Each structure stands twice: as C-alpha cells, then as structure tokens.
Amino acid sequence: MNHRPTARAGSVEIIKVERLSKQYGSGANSLRALSDISLSVSEGQFVTVVGPSGCGKSTLLLILAGLVSPSSGDVWIDGAAVTGPLPEKISVMFQEAWLLPWKTAVENVEFPLMLRGAPFAIRRPRALSLLQLVGLEGFANRYPGELSGGMKQRVAIARSLVQEPRVLLMDEPFAALDEQTRTRMGNELLQVWEKFGRTVVFVTHGLTEAIYLADFVFVMSARPGRILERFHVELPRPRTIEMIGNEAFGRLRNRIWHLIGGA
Ligand SMILES: Nc1ncnc2c1ncn2[C@@H]1O[C@H](COP(=O)(O)OP(=O)(O)OP(=O)(O)O)[C@@H](O)[C@H]1O
Ligand SMILES: [Mg+2]
C-alpha cells in the first residue's frame, strides 16, 4: 500500500474525460455548469483545479466520483466508464471532514472497511497505521469533538485512504483551516502522497496552494466551466516553502491569476 506506481512520469492514463457538459435543471430554470470539458490525468499524478467561484469545480469532481451524472460526454477511471459511485476505486474528501461524532478517530478511519464487512483483525491495524501516517498515532481513541480542525481533516485523509483507492478527489479540503495550518496540511498531504503514490485531483481557490502541490494545474473559465489551460509545474520534489518565493513560481502564479481574470 505504500508504493508509488512506476508510472509517476505519467504514462498510464487513470482519468479520462471527454467532451463533458453538465446542465442542471431544464427549461427556463436550467443552468449550464460545465461545457465541453476534456482532460486526462496519468496515474500517480497530483493535479489541482482552480477557477472562479461557481465555475463548476465541485460539479466536475462530483461527476468524476460518479455522484452526479453528466448531461453529455464520458468519464473513464482506470479504463472503466463511470456510471455511479466506485468507493473502492475513488475516494472523495470535502471541505468539512464529516466524521461520525460518536466514533473515535480510529473507528472513523476503519468505518469504510467495516461497511464492507472487513474483520476487526484486518481493519484495525490498517486504520492505526494510516493514523500513524497522518501523525495522529496518539489520538486513535479520541472522539472528533476532542480534535482540532486540522486533526479532523487528517482523520478524514486517513479514512479516504483506508480502502486504498486508485484516485483521491479532494474538494477544498483545507479551506476551513487557518493559513498556517493549511500550509502545514498541504505539506503533510504531499508526504502522504509521496508514500502512497495514488492519483490526486485537488480543487482549491488558492493559487499558491494549487501550484505548490501540483504536477499539473488545470485552470477553468467562469461558468459554464471550460478548461482554459493546463500548466505543468516543473518545480522539483519534495517541494519546500522557499520555492513559493521563486521567480518561476511567481511568474506561473501571475499567468494563472490573469487567466482567471484577476485584476
Ligand atoms: N445541485 C445543483 N442544482 C442546481 N444547480 C447547481 C447544483 N449544484 C451546483 N449548481 C450550480 O452550478 C454552478 C457550479 O457550481 P459548483 O458548485 O460546481 O461550482 P464551484 O466552482 O465548485 O464553486 P465554488 O468555487 O464556489 O465552490 C453554480 O452556478 C451552482 O449554482
Ligand atoms: Mg465548489
């Protein structure tokens, strides 16, 4: 469970989206959320998605997760068309951690395995090792109400990895955290990703965060959302905070800022 696929350089296509459009509702009340989105993500990559508020980022993620159906177009994950949720292949994480308050941290992490009927002797050690991975080994028996916002998000990260999904979809998972915690969580997520080697699609409003984390940044237009451009972030890994001050980092940030329509 801890090996990055050898396809890091990007040869095996794990996510493929072709000519995807989404319209909510019909008639006078209809709203075009996404228009003609095509994209491809290779296995093991960390990609981020940025765009103006309301441009359809969450919609795109929900469609990738099989939780919302597109109006037209196709989505394939790992070679299979997505027609509904695939919890064993795809994990989704949202801004709120959505932990079960009456269960401890370790019980929350193992919950998806419990639903699948995995015996205690299998699920408990796996949940504990994931809690260790996210730096919460001392908090396994604490309830969510006893944890800080950042700790809850770490529990949620551990839970989203427990089924060893091929793809992790994250919708502004750190948006509710203060800036320092958010930066720390970004670094921790990168460390987990380095060890785990899964494909991550991460939606964010933060351009710095988007560049810092990603191999590729997808930039979307205002609604109806289209992909305006895909930027390759050529900074070496592991990423360090100092890189944010680099000229190349600043240039890329400016380009994306102007593309999105910043002043
Ligand atoms: N279930 C729904 N029914 C009708 N319209 C919806 C639904 N979900 C989203 N929309 C609309 O689709 C558009 C795109 O919404 P979405 O939440 O995907 O945007 P977003 O880019 O994630 O926005 P934000 O950056 O604010 O999170 C918005 O105009 C929104 O009002
Ligand atoms: Mg959203």
CSV table of C-alpha atoms and ligand atoms in Angstrom, one decimal:
chain,number,residue,atom,x,y,z
A,1,MET,CA,0.0,0.0,0.0
A,2,ASN,CA,2.9,2.3,0.2
A,3,HIS,CA,4.4,2.2,-3.3
A,4,ARG,CA,4.2,4.9,-5.8
A,5,PRO,CA,3.3,3.4,-9.2
A,6,THR,CA,6.2,3.3,-11.5
A,7,ALA,CA,4.1,5.4,-13.9
A,8,ARG,CA,5.0,8.6,-12.0
A,9,ALA,CA,6.4,10.1,-15.1
A,10,GLY,CA,3.0,9.9,-16.5
A,11,SER,CA,2.4,7.1,-19.0
A,12,VAL,CA,-0.7,5.3,-17.7
A,13,GLU,CA,-3.9,7.3,-18.1
A,14,ILE,CA,-6.1,6.8,-15.0
A,15,ILE,CA,-8.7,9.6,-15.5
A,16,LYS,CA,-10.1,10.4,-18.9
A,17,VAL,CA,-12.8,13.0,-19.5
A,18,GLU,CA,-14.2,13.6,-23.0
A,19,ARG,CA,-16.5,16.4,-24.1
A,20,LEU,CA,-18.2,16.6,-20.8
A,21,SER,CA,-21.0,19.0,-20.3
A,22,LYS,CA,-23.4,19.5,-17.4
A,23,GLN,CA,-26.7,21.3,-17.3
A,24,TYR,CA,-28.6,21.5,-14.0
A,25,GLY,CA,-32.4,21.6,-14.4
A,26,SER,CA,-34.3,22.2,-17.6
A,27,GLY,CA,-36.3,24.9,-19.3
A,28,ALA,CA,-36.2,28.4,-18.0
A,29,ASN,CA,-34.5,27.3,-14.8
A,30,SER,CA,-31.7,25.4,-16.4
A,31,LEU,CA,-28.1,26.3,-15.7
A,32,ARG,CA,-25.1,25.3,-17.7
A,33,ALA,CA,-22.4,24.4,-15.2
A,34,LEU,CA,-19.8,22.7,-17.4
A,35,SER,CA,-19.2,23.0,-21.1
A,36,ASP,CA,-17.1,20.6,-23.2
A,37,ILE,CA,-14.5,19.6,-20.7
A,38,SER,CA,-11.9,17.2,-21.9
A,39,LEU,CA,-8.9,16.2,-19.8
A,40,SER,CA,-6.6,13.4,-19.0
A,41,VAL,CA,-4.6,12.5,-15.8
A,42,SER,CA,-1.9,10.0,-15.5
A,43,GLU,CA,-1.6,7.5,-12.7
A,44,GLY,CA,0.2,8.8,-9.7
A,45,GLN,CA,0.0,12.5,-10.6
A,46,PHE,CA,-1.1,15.2,-8.3
A,47,VAL,CA,-3.3,17.6,-10.2
A,48,THR,CA,-5.1,20.7,-9.0
A,49,VAL,CA,-8.1,22.5,-10.4
A,50,VAL,CA,-8.6,26.3,-10.0
A,51,GLY,CA,-11.2,28.7,-11.4
A,52,PRO,CA,-13.7,31.4,-10.4
A,53,SER,CA,-16.3,30.7,-7.8
A,54,GLY,CA,-19.3,28.9,-9.3
A,55,CYS,CA,-17.4,27.8,-12.4
A,56,GLY,CA,-18.3,24.1,-11.8
A,57,LYS,CA,-15.2,22.7,-10.0
A,58,SER,CA,-17.3,20.8,-7.4
A,59,THR,CA,-19.6,19.7,-10.2
A,60,LEU,CA,-16.7,18.3,-12.1
A,61,LEU,CA,-15.4,16.4,-9.0
A,62,LEU,CA,-18.8,15.0,-8.2
A,63,ILE,CA,-19.1,13.8,-11.8
A,64,LEU,CA,-15.6,12.2,-11.6
A,65,ALA,CA,-16.8,10.5,-8.4
A,66,GLY,CA,-19.9,9.1,-10.1
A,67,LEU,CA,-22.1,11.1,-7.6
A,68,VAL,CA,-23.6,13.4,-10.3
A,69,SER,CA,-24.3,12.3,-13.8
A,70,PRO,CA,-23.2,14.4,-16.8
A,71,SER,CA,-25.6,15.8,-19.4
A,72,SER,CA,-23.3,14.6,-22.1
A,73,GLY,CA,-19.8,13.3,-22.5
A,74,ASP,CA,-17.9,10.5,-20.9
A,75,VAL,CA,-15.7,9.8,-17.9
A,76,TRP,CA,-13.4,6.8,-17.5
A,77,ILE,CA,-11.5,5.9,-14.4
A,78,ASP,CA,-8.9,3.2,-14.7
A,79,GLY,CA,-10.3,2.2,-18.1
A,80,ALA,CA,-13.9,1.8,-17.0
A,81,ALA,CA,-16.8,4.2,-17.7
A,82,VAL,CA,-18.0,5.9,-14.6
A,83,THR,CA,-21.8,5.4,-14.2
A,84,GLY,CA,-22.1,5.5,-10.5
A,85,PRO,CA,-20.0,5.7,-7.3
A,86,LEU,CA,-17.0,3.4,-7.1
A,87,PRO,CA,-16.0,3.6,-3.5
A,88,GLU,CA,-13.3,1.0,-3.8
A,89,LYS,CA,-11.6,2.9,-6.6
A,90,ILE,CA,-12.4,6.5,-5.8
A,91,SER,CA,-12.4,8.4,-2.5
A,92,VAL,CA,-13.9,11.8,-2.1
A,93,MET,CA,-13.0,14.4,0.5
A,94,PHE,CA,-14.8,17.6,1.1
A,95,GLN,CA,-14.2,20.9,3.0
A,96,GLU,CA,-15.9,19.5,6.0
A,97,ALA,CA,-14.4,16.4,7.5
A,98,TRP,CA,-17.8,14.7,8.1
A,99,LEU,CA,-16.6,12.4,10.8
A,100,LEU,CA,-19.1,10.4,12.9
A,101,PRO,CA,-19.0,12.2,16.2
A,102,TRP,CA,-19.9,9.1,18.3
A,103,LYS,CA,-17.0,7.1,16.9
A,104,THR,CA,-13.3,7.5,17.8
A,105,ALA,CA,-10.7,8.6,15.3
A,106,VAL,CA,-9.6,5.0,14.6
A,107,GLU,CA,-13.2,3.8,14.3
A,108,ASN,CA,-13.9,6.6,11.8
A,109,VAL,CA,-10.9,5.6,9.8
A,110,GLU,CA,-11.9,2.0,9.7
A,111,PHE,CA,-15.6,2.7,9.0
A,112,PRO,CA,-15.5,2.2,5.2
A,113,LEU,CA,-13.9,-1.2,5.8
A,114,MET,CA,-16.4,-2.1,8.4
A,115,LEU,CA,-19.2,-1.3,5.9
A,116,ARG,CA,-17.6,-3.8,3.6
A,117,GLY,CA,-17.5,-6.4,6.3
A,118,ALA,CA,-13.8,-6.5,6.9
A,119,PRO,CA,-13.0,-8.3,10.2
A,120,PHE,CA,-11.6,-6.3,13.1
A,121,ALA,CA,-8.2,-8.0,12.9
A,122,ILE,CA,-7.8,-6.7,9.3
A,123,ARG,CA,-9.3,-3.3,9.6
A,124,ARG,CA,-7.9,-2.1,13.0
A,125,PRO,CA,-4.2,-2.5,12.2
A,126,ARG,CA,-4.7,-0.8,8.8
A,127,ALA,CA,-6.6,2.1,10.4
A,128,LEU,CA,-3.9,2.5,13.0
A,129,SER,CA,-1.1,2.5,10.5
A,130,LEU,CA,-2.9,5.2,8.5
A,131,LEU,CA,-3.4,7.3,11.6
A,132,GLN,CA,0.3,7.0,12.2
A,133,LEU,CA,0.9,8.1,8.6
A,134,VAL,CA,-1.0,11.3,9.2
A,135,GLY,CA,0.7,11.9,12.5
A,136,LEU,CA,-2.2,11.0,14.8
A,137,GLU,CA,-1.0,7.8,16.4
A,138,GLY,CA,-1.5,9.3,19.9
A,139,PHE,CA,-5.1,10.2,19.1
A,140,ALA,CA,-6.7,7.0,17.9
A,141,ASN,CA,-9.1,6.8,20.8
A,142,ARG,CA,-10.2,10.4,20.8
A,143,TYR,CA,-13.6,11.5,19.6
A,144,PRO,CA,-13.9,14.1,16.8
A,145,GLY,CA,-15.1,16.7,19.3
A,146,GLU,CA,-11.7,16.4,21.1
A,147,LEU,CA,-9.7,17.1,17.9
A,148,SER,CA,-8.8,20.4,16.2
A,149,GLY,CA,-9.9,21.3,12.7
A,150,GLY,CA,-6.6,20.2,11.2
A,151,MET,CA,-6.6,16.9,13.1
A,152,LYS,CA,-10.1,16.2,11.9
A,153,GLN,CA,-9.0,16.7,8.3
A,154,ARG,CA,-6.1,14.3,8.9
A,155,VAL,CA,-8.5,11.7,10.2
A,156,ALA,CA,-10.5,12.3,7.0
A,157,ILE,CA,-7.4,11.9,4.9
A,158,ALA,CA,-6.6,8.6,6.6
A,159,ARG,CA,-10.2,7.4,6.1
A,160,SER,CA,-10.1,8.3,2.5
A,161,LEU,CA,-7.0,6.2,2.0
A,162,VAL,CA,-8.2,3.2,4.0
A,163,GLN,CA,-9.7,1.5,1.0
A,164,GLU,CA,-6.6,2.1,-1.0
A,165,PRO,CA,-8.4,4.0,-3.7
A,166,ARG,CA,-6.8,4.5,-7.1
A,167,VAL,CA,-8.0,8.1,-7.1
A,168,LEU,CA,-8.4,10.6,-4.4
A,169,LEU,CA,-10.7,13.5,-5.2
A,170,MET,CA,-10.4,16.5,-2.8
A,171,ASP,CA,-12.8,19.5,-2.9
A,172,GLU,CA,-11.1,22.4,-1.0
A,173,PRO,CA,-10.3,20.1,1.9
A,174,PHE,CA,-8.3,22.7,3.8
A,175,ALA,CA,-10.4,25.8,3.1
A,176,ALA,CA,-11.8,26.0,6.6
A,177,LEU,CA,-8.4,26.0,8.2
A,178,ASP,CA,-6.2,29.0,9.1
A,179,GLU,CA,-3.4,29.8,6.7
A,180,GLN,CA,-0.6,28.2,8.7
A,181,THR,CA,-2.4,25.0,9.4
A,182,ARG,CA,-3.4,24.9,5.8
A,183,THR,CA,0.2,25.2,4.6
A,184,ARG,CA,1.2,22.5,7.1
A,185,MET,CA,-1.6,20.2,5.9
A,186,GLY,CA,-0.6,20.7,2.3
A,187,ASN,CA,3.0,19.6,3.2
A,188,GLU,CA,1.6,16.6,5.1
A,189,LEU,CA,-0.6,15.7,2.3
A,190,LEU,CA,2.3,15.7,-0.1
A,191,GLN,CA,4.3,13.5,2.2
A,192,VAL,CA,1.4,11.0,2.4
A,193,TRP,CA,1.0,11.2,-1.3
A,194,GLU,CA,4.7,10.5,-1.8
A,195,LYS,CA,4.4,7.4,0.3
A,196,PHE,CA,1.1,6.3,-1.0
A,197,GLY,CA,1.5,7.1,-4.6
A,198,ARG,CA,-2.1,7.5,-5.6
A,199,THR,CA,-3.6,9.9,-8.1
A,200,VAL,CA,-5.0,13.1,-6.5
A,201,VAL,CA,-7.4,15.6,-8.0
A,202,PHE,CA,-7.5,18.6,-5.7
A,203,VAL,CA,-9.8,21.6,-6.1
A,204,THR,CA,-8.8,24.9,-4.5
A,205,HIS,CA,-9.3,28.6,-4.5
A,206,GLY,CA,-5.7,29.2,-3.5
A,207,LEU,CA,-3.4,29.7,-6.5
A,208,THR,CA,-0.3,29.4,-4.3
A,209,GLU,CA,-1.6,26.1,-2.9
A,210,ALA,CA,-2.6,24.9,-6.4
A,211,ILE,CA,0.9,25.4,-7.8
A,212,TYR,CA,2.7,24.3,-4.6
A,213,LEU,CA,1.0,20.9,-4.6
A,214,ALA,CA,0.6,20.0,-8.2
A,215,ASP,CA,2.3,18.3,-11.1
A,216,PHE,CA,-0.3,20.0,-13.3
A,217,VAL,CA,-2.7,22.9,-12.6
A,218,PHE,CA,-6.0,22.9,-14.6
A,219,VAL,CA,-7.4,26.4,-15.0
A,220,MET,CA,-11.1,26.7,-15.6
A,221,SER,CA,-13.1,29.6,-17.0
A,222,ALA,CA,-16.1,31.3,-15.4
A,223,ARG,CA,-19.4,29.4,-15.8
A,224,PRO,CA,-20.1,27.4,-17.8
A,225,GLY,CA,-16.8,26.0,-16.8
A,226,ARG,CA,-14.3,25.0,-19.5
A,227,ILE,CA,-10.7,24.1,-19.2
A,228,LEU,CA,-8.7,27.1,-20.3
A,229,GLU,CA,-5.3,25.7,-19.9
A,230,ARG,CA,-3.2,23.0,-18.2
A,231,PHE,CA,0.1,24.2,-16.7
A,232,HIS,CA,2.9,21.8,-15.9
A,233,VAL,CA,4.6,22.8,-12.6
A,234,GLU,CA,8.2,21.9,-13.1
A,235,LEU,CA,9.4,22.6,-9.6
A,236,PRO,CA,11.4,19.7,-8.1
A,237,ARG,CA,10.0,17.5,-5.4
A,238,PRO,CA,9.9,17.5,-2.4
A,239,ARG,CA,8.5,20.9,-2.5
A,240,THR,CA,9.7,23.4,0.1
A,241,ILE,CA,8.1,26.6,1.3
A,242,GLU,CA,11.1,28.6,-0.1
A,243,MET,CA,10.0,27.7,-3.6
A,244,ILE,CA,7.0,29.9,-3.2
A,245,GLY,CA,9.3,32.9,-3.3
A,246,ASN,CA,11.0,31.7,-6.6
A,247,GLU,CA,10.7,33.8,-9.7
A,248,ALA,CA,9.4,30.9,-11.7
A,249,PHE,CA,6.7,30.3,-9.1
A,250,GLY,CA,5.6,33.9,-9.1
A,251,ARG,CA,5.5,34.0,-12.9
A,252,LEU,CA,3.3,31.0,-13.1
A,253,ARG,CA,1.0,32.4,-10.3
A,254,ASN,CA,0.7,35.6,-12.3
A,255,ARG,CA,-0.2,33.8,-15.5
A,256,ILE,CA,-2.9,31.8,-13.8
A,257,TRP,CA,-4.2,34.9,-12.0
A,258,HIS,CA,-4.6,36.8,-15.2
A,259,LEU,CA,-6.1,33.9,-17.0
A,260,ILE,CA,-8.8,33.6,-14.3
A,261,GLY,CA,-9.5,37.3,-14.7
A,262,GLY,CA,-7.7,38.7,-11.6
A,263,ALA,CA,-7.2,42.5,-11.6
B,1,LIG,N1,-27.5,20.5,-7.5
B,1,LIG,C1,-27.5,21.6,-8.2
B,1,LIG,N2,-28.6,22.1,-8.8
B,1,LIG,C2,-28.6,23.2,-9.5
B,1,LIG,N3,-27.6,24.0,-9.7
B,1,LIG,C3,-26.4,23.6,-9.1
B,1,LIG,C4,-26.3,22.4,-8.3
B,1,LIG,N4,-25.0,22.3,-7.9
B,1,LIG,C5,-24.4,23.3,-8.4
B,1,LIG,N5,-25.2,24.1,-9.1
B,1,LIG,C6,-24.8,25.3,-9.9
B,1,LIG,O1,-23.8,25.0,-10.8
B,1,LIG,C7,-22.8,26.0,-10.8
B,1,LIG,C8,-21.4,25.4,-10.5
B,1,LIG,O2,-21.5,25.0,-9.1
B,1,LIG,P1,-20.2,24.3,-8.4
B,1,LIG,O3,-20.6,24.1,-7.0
B,1,LIG,O4,-19.8,23.2,-9.2
B,1,LIG,O5,-19.1,25.5,-8.6
B,1,LIG,P2,-17.7,25.6,-7.9
B,1,LIG,O6,-16.7,26.0,-9.0
B,1,LIG,O7,-17.4,24.4,-7.1
B,1,LIG,O8,-17.9,26.9,-6.9
B,1,LIG,P3,-17.1,27.3,-5.6
B,1,LIG,O9,-15.8,27.7,-6.1
B,1,LIG,O10,-17.9,28.4,-5.1
B,1,LIG,O11,-17.1,26.1,-4.7
B,1,LIG,C9,-23.2,27.1,-9.9
B,1,LIG,O12,-23.9,28.1,-10.6
B,1,LIG,C10,-24.2,26.4,-9.0
B,1,LIG,O13,-25.2,27.3,-8.5
B,2,MG,MG,-17.0,24.1,-5.0
